[in-house]
Amino acid sequence: MIGKTGLLRRLAWLVVLTGILIAVAVEPVSAQQPTPSDDDVNRVAKQMYCPVCENIPLDVCPTQACAQWRELIRLKLSEGLTDEEIRQYFAEQYGDRVLDVPPARGLNWLVYVLPPLFIAGGVWIVARVFRSMVKPSAENAGASLETTPTPSVAEDPYVAKIEEELRRREREGG
Amino acid sequence: MVEERINNAEKTNRQTLPRWVVGLVFAVLIGFLVLIGLGLRRTQEGPIVIGQKVPYFELKTFDGEVYHTQQMQGKVIVVNFWASWCKPCEQEAFELEEAWQFYKPRGDVVFLGVDYVDTEPEAKAFIQQFGLTYPNGPDLRTRISQMFRIQGVPETYIIDREGRLAFVKKGPFLSVTEIRGAVDPLLP
């Protein structure tokens, strides 16, 4: 015979077991990311461009295609993707031209490497030109202090030749 | 003495850069110019014209199947560019599917739907809405559309059995008759 207390105890055990079974049977639900706000979406969209209408950032683009893209950004954000991962996803789907800044890979490296190289080269050339401009004047200044006399007008053979020629013409003319 | 001094002064004024620096600068400049030239040539290249051989390309459908035009040699290929956000694309969707159903049993005509800058959920909804059964896939990195240099959607390019571009339609097809009028002359 099962007493009233025993029946209650069995019932309690049954309830506990059922609870455990339900907890195990129900598929665990992953933690849902909070719905990303428009600001979150626009933060990412600002870094991309609409490929259909050129030169319009995605966050302000009014077309239906851009609206769909912004919703896709919202979806990706809600899935927990980072800004960079979303940019990468869009670049893989639609090409690098949708990005505001070209990714540093392949020939794109030139965009990052060449300008600093050209600037550095330009600075170096300008510095050399300035130095060459300064050096000769300094040397000239030094040379003027030297005691070596420059040939006077009277000693210049060319001037002497001209003088002689003038005298000869005067004689012939006179 | 004076001449010597003048020569020395000239020498100091004409300070030349080391040869390797000059060579490097020229090499970089020439390389840069070549790159600009290639880029310009690529931009100036017009679209594929009728009669021109169409380069091979690959389309991975939304179902994950891969279609390569190289494996479709000897067949007429109808390449249709569309997008779910494109209203005129809706106009021709039923006609394209109807034409596909007409040619499908023959086996020598292939339809390929290239989804241009679209989002996958909307594209799949479009395919379902219009009951498209021919292969459709996204234009990943816009490679195919850039190759054809499309100006918008919808646009349709028909490649003949020799792999040459035979027909171009910019804008939507208005009827199945119009599609058949473009495909039939290319069939034996």
Coordinates of C-alpha atoms in Angstrom, one line a residue:
Chain A
M1 CA 0.0 0.0 0.0
I2 CA 1.3 3.4 -0.8
G3 CA 0.5 6.1 1.7
K4 CA -0.6 9.6 0.9
T5 CA 2.8 11.0 1.6
G6 CA 4.4 8.4 -0.7
L7 CA 2.0 9.3 -3.5
L8 CA 2.8 12.9 -3.1
R9 CA 6.6 12.2 -3.1
R10 CA 6.2 10.1 -6.3
L11 CA 4.2 12.9 -7.9
A12 CA 6.9 15.4 -7.0
W13 CA 9.6 13.1 -8.5
L14 CA 7.5 12.8 -11.7
V15 CA 7.2 16.6 -12.0
V16 CA 10.9 17.0 -11.5
L17 CA 11.7 14.3 -14.1
T18 CA 9.3 15.8 -16.6
G19 CA 10.9 19.2 -16.1
I20 CA 14.3 17.7 -16.7
L21 CA 13.2 15.9 -19.8
I22 CA 11.6 19.0 -21.2
A23 CA 14.7 21.0 -20.5
V24 CA 16.8 18.4 -22.3
A25 CA 14.4 17.9 -25.2
V26 CA 14.0 21.5 -26.1
E27 CA 16.7 22.7 -28.5
P28 CA 18.9 25.3 -26.9
V29 CA 18.2 28.7 -28.4
S30 CA 21.2 30.8 -29.2
A31 CA 21.3 34.3 -27.6
Q32 CA 19.7 36.7 -30.0
Q33 CA 21.7 39.9 -30.8
P34 CA 19.7 43.0 -30.1
T35 CA 18.3 44.5 -33.3
P36 CA 20.9 46.9 -34.7
S37 CA 19.7 50.5 -34.7
D38 CA 19.8 52.7 -37.8
D39 CA 22.9 54.4 -36.4
D40 CA 24.7 51.1 -36.3
V41 CA 23.6 50.3 -39.8
N42 CA 24.6 53.7 -41.1
R43 CA 28.0 53.5 -39.4
V44 CA 28.8 50.6 -41.6
A45 CA 27.0 51.9 -44.6
K46 CA 29.0 55.1 -44.5
Q47 CA 32.1 53.1 -45.3
M48 CA 30.6 51.8 -48.5
Y49 CA 29.3 53.1 -51.9
C50 CA 26.4 52.1 -54.0
P51 CA 27.7 50.4 -57.2
V52 CA 24.5 51.2 -59.1
C53 CA 24.5 54.9 -58.6
E54 CA 28.1 56.1 -58.6
N55 CA 29.7 58.1 -55.9
I56 CA 26.8 58.0 -53.5
P57 CA 27.6 56.6 -50.0
L58 CA 25.4 53.8 -49.0
D59 CA 24.0 55.5 -45.9
V60 CA 22.4 58.3 -48.0
C61 CA 21.6 56.5 -51.2
P62 CA 17.9 56.6 -51.8
T63 CA 17.5 53.7 -54.3
Q64 CA 15.7 50.4 -53.5
A65 CA 18.9 48.5 -54.0
C66 CA 20.7 50.5 -51.3
A67 CA 17.7 50.1 -49.0
Q68 CA 18.1 46.4 -49.4
W69 CA 21.8 46.6 -48.8
R70 CA 21.2 48.5 -45.6
E71 CA 18.8 45.8 -44.5
L72 CA 21.4 43.2 -45.3
I73 CA 23.9 45.1 -43.1
R74 CA 21.3 45.1 -40.3
L75 CA 20.9 41.4 -40.8
K76 CA 24.7 40.8 -40.7
L77 CA 25.1 42.9 -37.6
S78 CA 22.3 41.0 -35.9
E79 CA 24.2 37.8 -36.8
G80 CA 27.1 39.2 -34.8
L81 CA 29.5 40.1 -37.7
T82 CA 31.9 42.9 -37.1
D83 CA 32.1 46.0 -39.3
E84 CA 35.2 44.7 -41.0
E85 CA 33.6 41.3 -41.6
I86 CA 30.6 43.0 -43.2
R87 CA 32.8 45.1 -45.4
Q88 CA 34.7 42.0 -46.4
Y89 CA 31.4 40.2 -47.2
F90 CA 30.3 43.1 -49.5
A91 CA 33.6 43.3 -51.2
E92 CA 33.4 39.5 -51.9
Q93 CA 29.9 39.8 -53.2
Y94 CA 30.1 43.0 -55.2
G95 CA 33.8 43.8 -55.7
D96 CA 36.2 46.2 -54.0
R97 CA 34.6 49.2 -55.7
V98 CA 31.8 49.3 -53.1
L99 CA 34.4 50.1 -50.4
D100 CA 35.3 53.7 -49.6
V101 CA 39.0 52.7 -49.1
P102 CA 40.6 50.1 -51.4
P103 CA 41.9 47.1 -49.5
A104 CA 45.7 46.9 -49.3
R105 CA 46.2 43.9 -51.5
G106 CA 47.5 43.2 -55.0
L107 CA 48.0 46.3 -57.2
N108 CA 46.1 48.3 -54.6
W109 CA 49.3 48.4 -52.6
L110 CA 50.6 51.0 -55.1
V111 CA 48.0 53.4 -53.9
Y112 CA 49.5 53.2 -50.4
V113 CA 53.2 52.9 -51.3
L114 CA 53.7 55.2 -54.3
P115 CA 52.5 58.6 -52.8
P116 CA 54.8 58.5 -49.8
L117 CA 57.7 57.3 -52.0
F118 CA 57.1 60.2 -54.4
I119 CA 56.8 62.7 -51.6
A120 CA 60.0 61.4 -50.0
G121 CA 61.8 61.5 -53.4
G122 CA 60.5 65.0 -54.0
V123 CA 61.7 66.2 -50.6
W124 CA 65.1 64.7 -51.2
I125 CA 65.5 66.3 -54.6
V126 CA 64.4 69.7 -53.3
A127 CA 66.9 69.4 -50.4
R128 CA 69.7 68.6 -52.8
V129 CA 68.8 71.5 -55.1
F130 CA 68.8 73.9 -52.1
R131 CA 72.1 72.5 -50.9
S132 CA 73.7 73.0 -54.4
M133 CA 72.3 76.6 -54.4
V134 CA 73.9 77.4 -51.1
K135 CA 77.3 75.7 -51.7
P136 CA 78.5 77.7 -54.7
S137 CA 77.7 81.1 -53.1
A138 CA 79.6 80.0 -50.0
E139 CA 82.5 78.9 -52.2
N140 CA 82.4 82.2 -54.1
A141 CA 82.5 84.0 -50.8
G142 CA 85.5 82.0 -49.8
A143 CA 87.1 82.6 -53.1
S144 CA 86.7 86.4 -52.9
L145 CA 88.6 86.3 -49.6
E146 CA 91.5 84.5 -51.2
T147 CA 94.5 86.6 -52.3
T148 CA 94.7 85.2 -55.8
P149 CA 94.2 88.3 -57.9
T150 CA 91.8 88.2 -60.8
P151 CA 93.2 89.5 -64.0
S152 CA 92.7 93.2 -64.3
V153 CA 91.1 94.8 -67.4
A154 CA 94.5 96.1 -68.5
E155 CA 96.0 92.6 -68.4
D156 CA 93.1 91.0 -70.2
P157 CA 94.5 89.9 -73.6
Y158 CA 91.1 90.2 -75.2
V159 CA 90.6 93.8 -74.0
A160 CA 94.2 94.5 -75.2
K161 CA 93.3 93.1 -78.6
I162 CA 90.2 95.3 -78.9
E163 CA 92.2 98.3 -77.8
E164 CA 94.8 97.6 -80.4
E165 CA 92.2 97.1 -83.1
L166 CA 90.5 100.4 -82.2
R167 CA 93.9 102.2 -82.3
R168 CA 94.6 100.7 -85.7
R169 CA 91.2 101.8 -87.1
E170 CA 91.8 105.4 -85.7
R171 CA 95.1 105.5 -87.5
E172 CA 93.7 104.3 -90.7
G173 CA 90.7 106.6 -90.5
G174 CA 92.8 109.6 -89.5
Chain B
M1 CA 94.2 79.3 -63.4
V2 CA 91.0 81.1 -63.9
E3 CA 89.7 78.5 -66.3
E4 CA 90.5 75.8 -63.8
R5 CA 88.5 77.6 -61.1
I6 CA 85.6 78.1 -63.4
N7 CA 85.6 74.4 -64.3
N8 CA 85.7 73.4 -60.7
A9 CA 82.8 75.8 -59.9
E10 CA 80.8 74.3 -62.8
K11 CA 81.5 70.8 -61.5
T12 CA 80.2 71.7 -58.0
N13 CA 77.1 73.3 -59.5
R14 CA 76.3 70.2 -61.6
Q15 CA 76.0 67.8 -58.8
T16 CA 74.6 64.6 -60.4
L17 CA 72.5 62.0 -58.7
P18 CA 74.0 58.5 -58.4
R19 CA 73.2 56.5 -61.5
W20 CA 71.3 53.8 -59.6
V21 CA 68.9 56.5 -58.2
V22 CA 68.3 58.0 -61.6
G23 CA 67.7 54.5 -63.0
L24 CA 65.3 53.6 -60.1
V25 CA 63.3 56.8 -60.5
F26 CA 63.0 56.2 -64.2
A27 CA 62.0 52.5 -63.7
V28 CA 59.3 53.5 -61.1
L29 CA 58.0 56.3 -63.4
I30 CA 57.9 54.0 -66.4
G31 CA 56.2 51.3 -64.4
F32 CA 53.7 53.8 -63.1
L33 CA 53.0 55.0 -66.7
V34 CA 52.6 51.5 -67.9
L35 CA 50.0 50.8 -65.2
I36 CA 48.1 54.0 -66.0
G37 CA 48.2 53.1 -69.7
L38 CA 46.9 49.6 -69.0
G39 CA 44.2 51.0 -66.8
L40 CA 43.2 53.5 -69.4
R41 CA 43.2 50.8 -72.1
R42 CA 40.9 48.7 -70.0
T43 CA 38.6 51.6 -69.4
Q44 CA 38.5 52.6 -73.0
E45 CA 37.7 49.0 -74.1
G46 CA 34.2 49.0 -75.4
P47 CA 31.6 46.3 -74.7
I48 CA 31.8 43.0 -76.4
V49 CA 30.5 43.6 -79.9
I50 CA 28.3 41.3 -82.0
G51 CA 30.5 38.7 -83.8
Q52 CA 33.2 39.0 -81.1
K53 CA 34.3 35.9 -79.2
V54 CA 32.9 36.0 -75.7
P55 CA 35.4 35.1 -73.0
Y56 CA 34.5 32.1 -70.9
F57 CA 33.0 32.7 -67.5
E58 CA 31.6 30.8 -64.6
L59 CA 28.3 31.2 -62.7
K60 CA 27.7 29.7 -59.3
T61 CA 24.0 29.5 -58.7
F62 CA 22.1 30.2 -55.5
D63 CA 21.8 26.4 -55.2
G64 CA 25.5 26.0 -55.2
E65 CA 25.8 24.5 -58.7
V66 CA 28.6 25.8 -61.0
Y67 CA 28.1 26.5 -64.7
H68 CA 31.1 27.1 -66.9
T69 CA 30.5 28.4 -70.4
Q70 CA 33.5 26.5 -71.6
Q71 CA 31.5 23.3 -71.0
M72 CA 28.6 24.7 -73.0
Q73 CA 30.5 24.9 -76.3
G74 CA 28.2 24.1 -79.3
K75 CA 25.1 25.4 -77.4
V76 CA 23.3 28.7 -77.7
I77 CA 23.7 30.6 -74.4
V78 CA 21.2 33.2 -73.3
V79 CA 22.7 35.4 -70.5
N80 CA 20.2 37.5 -68.8
F81 CA 21.2 40.2 -66.3
W82 CA 18.6 41.1 -63.7
A83 CA 18.1 42.2 -60.1
S84 CA 15.2 42.0 -57.7
W85 CA 15.2 45.8 -57.2
C86 CA 14.7 46.2 -61.0
K87 CA 11.1 46.7 -62.0
P88 CA 11.6 46.2 -65.8
C89 CA 13.1 42.8 -64.9
E90 CA 9.8 41.7 -63.5
Q91 CA 8.2 42.5 -66.9
E92 CA 10.3 39.9 -68.8
A93 CA 10.7 37.3 -66.0
F94 CA 7.7 35.2 -67.1
E95 CA 8.6 35.5 -70.7
L96 CA 12.1 34.3 -70.1
E97 CA 10.9 31.3 -68.1
E98 CA 8.3 30.5 -70.8
A99 CA 11.0 30.6 -73.5
W100 CA 13.3 28.4 -71.3
Q101 CA 10.5 25.9 -71.0
F102 CA 10.1 25.9 -74.8
Y103 CA 13.9 25.3 -75.5
K104 CA 14.7 23.1 -72.5
P105 CA 13.7 19.8 -74.2
R106 CA 16.1 20.5 -77.1
G107 CA 19.1 20.6 -74.9
D108 CA 21.1 22.9 -77.2
V109 CA 20.0 26.2 -75.6
V110 CA 21.1 27.2 -72.1
F111 CA 19.6 30.1 -70.1
L112 CA 21.7 31.7 -67.4
G113 CA 20.3 34.3 -65.1
V114 CA 23.0 36.6 -63.6
D115 CA 21.8 38.5 -60.6
Y116 CA 23.4 41.9 -60.6
V117 CA 24.4 43.7 -57.3
D118 CA 21.5 42.2 -55.4
T119 CA 20.9 40.8 -51.9
E120 CA 20.4 37.1 -51.7
P121 CA 17.1 36.9 -49.8
E122 CA 15.4 39.3 -52.2
A123 CA 16.9 37.6 -55.2
K124 CA 15.7 34.2 -54.0
A125 CA 12.2 35.7 -53.4
F126 CA 12.3 37.1 -56.9
I127 CA 13.1 33.6 -58.4
Q128 CA 10.4 32.0 -56.4
Q129 CA 7.8 34.7 -57.2
F130 CA 8.3 34.3 -61.0
G131 CA 9.0 30.6 -60.8
L132 CA 12.3 30.7 -62.6
T133 CA 13.7 27.2 -63.1
Y134 CA 16.8 28.0 -65.3
P135 CA 20.1 28.5 -63.5
N136 CA 20.4 31.8 -61.6
G137 CA 23.2 33.0 -59.5
P138 CA 24.8 36.2 -58.2
D139 CA 27.4 38.1 -60.2
L140 CA 30.1 37.7 -57.6
R141 CA 32.5 40.7 -57.5
T142 CA 30.5 41.9 -60.6
R143 CA 33.0 40.0 -62.8
I144 CA 30.5 38.9 -65.5
S145 CA 28.7 42.3 -65.8
Q146 CA 32.1 44.0 -66.0
M147 CA 33.1 41.6 -68.8
F148 CA 30.0 42.4 -70.8
R149 CA 30.2 46.1 -69.7
I150 CA 26.5 46.2 -69.0
Q151 CA 24.9 49.6 -68.6
G152 CA 22.0 48.5 -66.5
V153 CA 19.4 45.8 -65.9
P154 CA 17.7 44.0 -67.5
E155 CA 20.1 43.3 -70.4
T156 CA 20.4 40.0 -72.3
Y157 CA 23.3 38.7 -74.4
I158 CA 22.9 35.7 -76.6
I159 CA 26.0 33.7 -77.5
D160 CA 25.9 31.5 -80.6
R161 CA 27.1 28.0 -80.9
E162 CA 30.6 29.1 -81.9
G163 CA 30.9 31.2 -78.7
R164 CA 30.5 34.5 -80.5
L165 CA 28.1 37.3 -79.3
A166 CA 25.1 37.1 -81.6
F167 CA 22.4 39.3 -80.0
V168 CA 22.1 42.1 -77.4
K169 CA 19.0 43.3 -75.8
K170 CA 19.1 46.3 -73.5
G171 CA 15.8 46.5 -71.6
P172 CA 13.1 43.9 -71.1
F173 CA 11.9 41.4 -73.7
L174 CA 8.3 42.2 -74.3
S175 CA 7.2 38.7 -75.5
V176 CA 8.2 35.2 -75.9
T177 CA 8.0 35.7 -79.7
E178 CA 10.7 38.4 -79.3
I179 CA 13.0 36.0 -77.4
R180 CA 12.4 33.2 -80.0
G181 CA 13.0 35.7 -82.8
A182 CA 16.5 36.2 -81.3
V183 CA 17.3 32.6 -80.5
D184 CA 15.8 30.6 -83.4
P185 CA 18.1 32.0 -86.1
L186 CA 21.1 30.7 -84.2
L187 CA 19.8 27.1 -84.1
P188 CA 20.4 24.5 -86.8

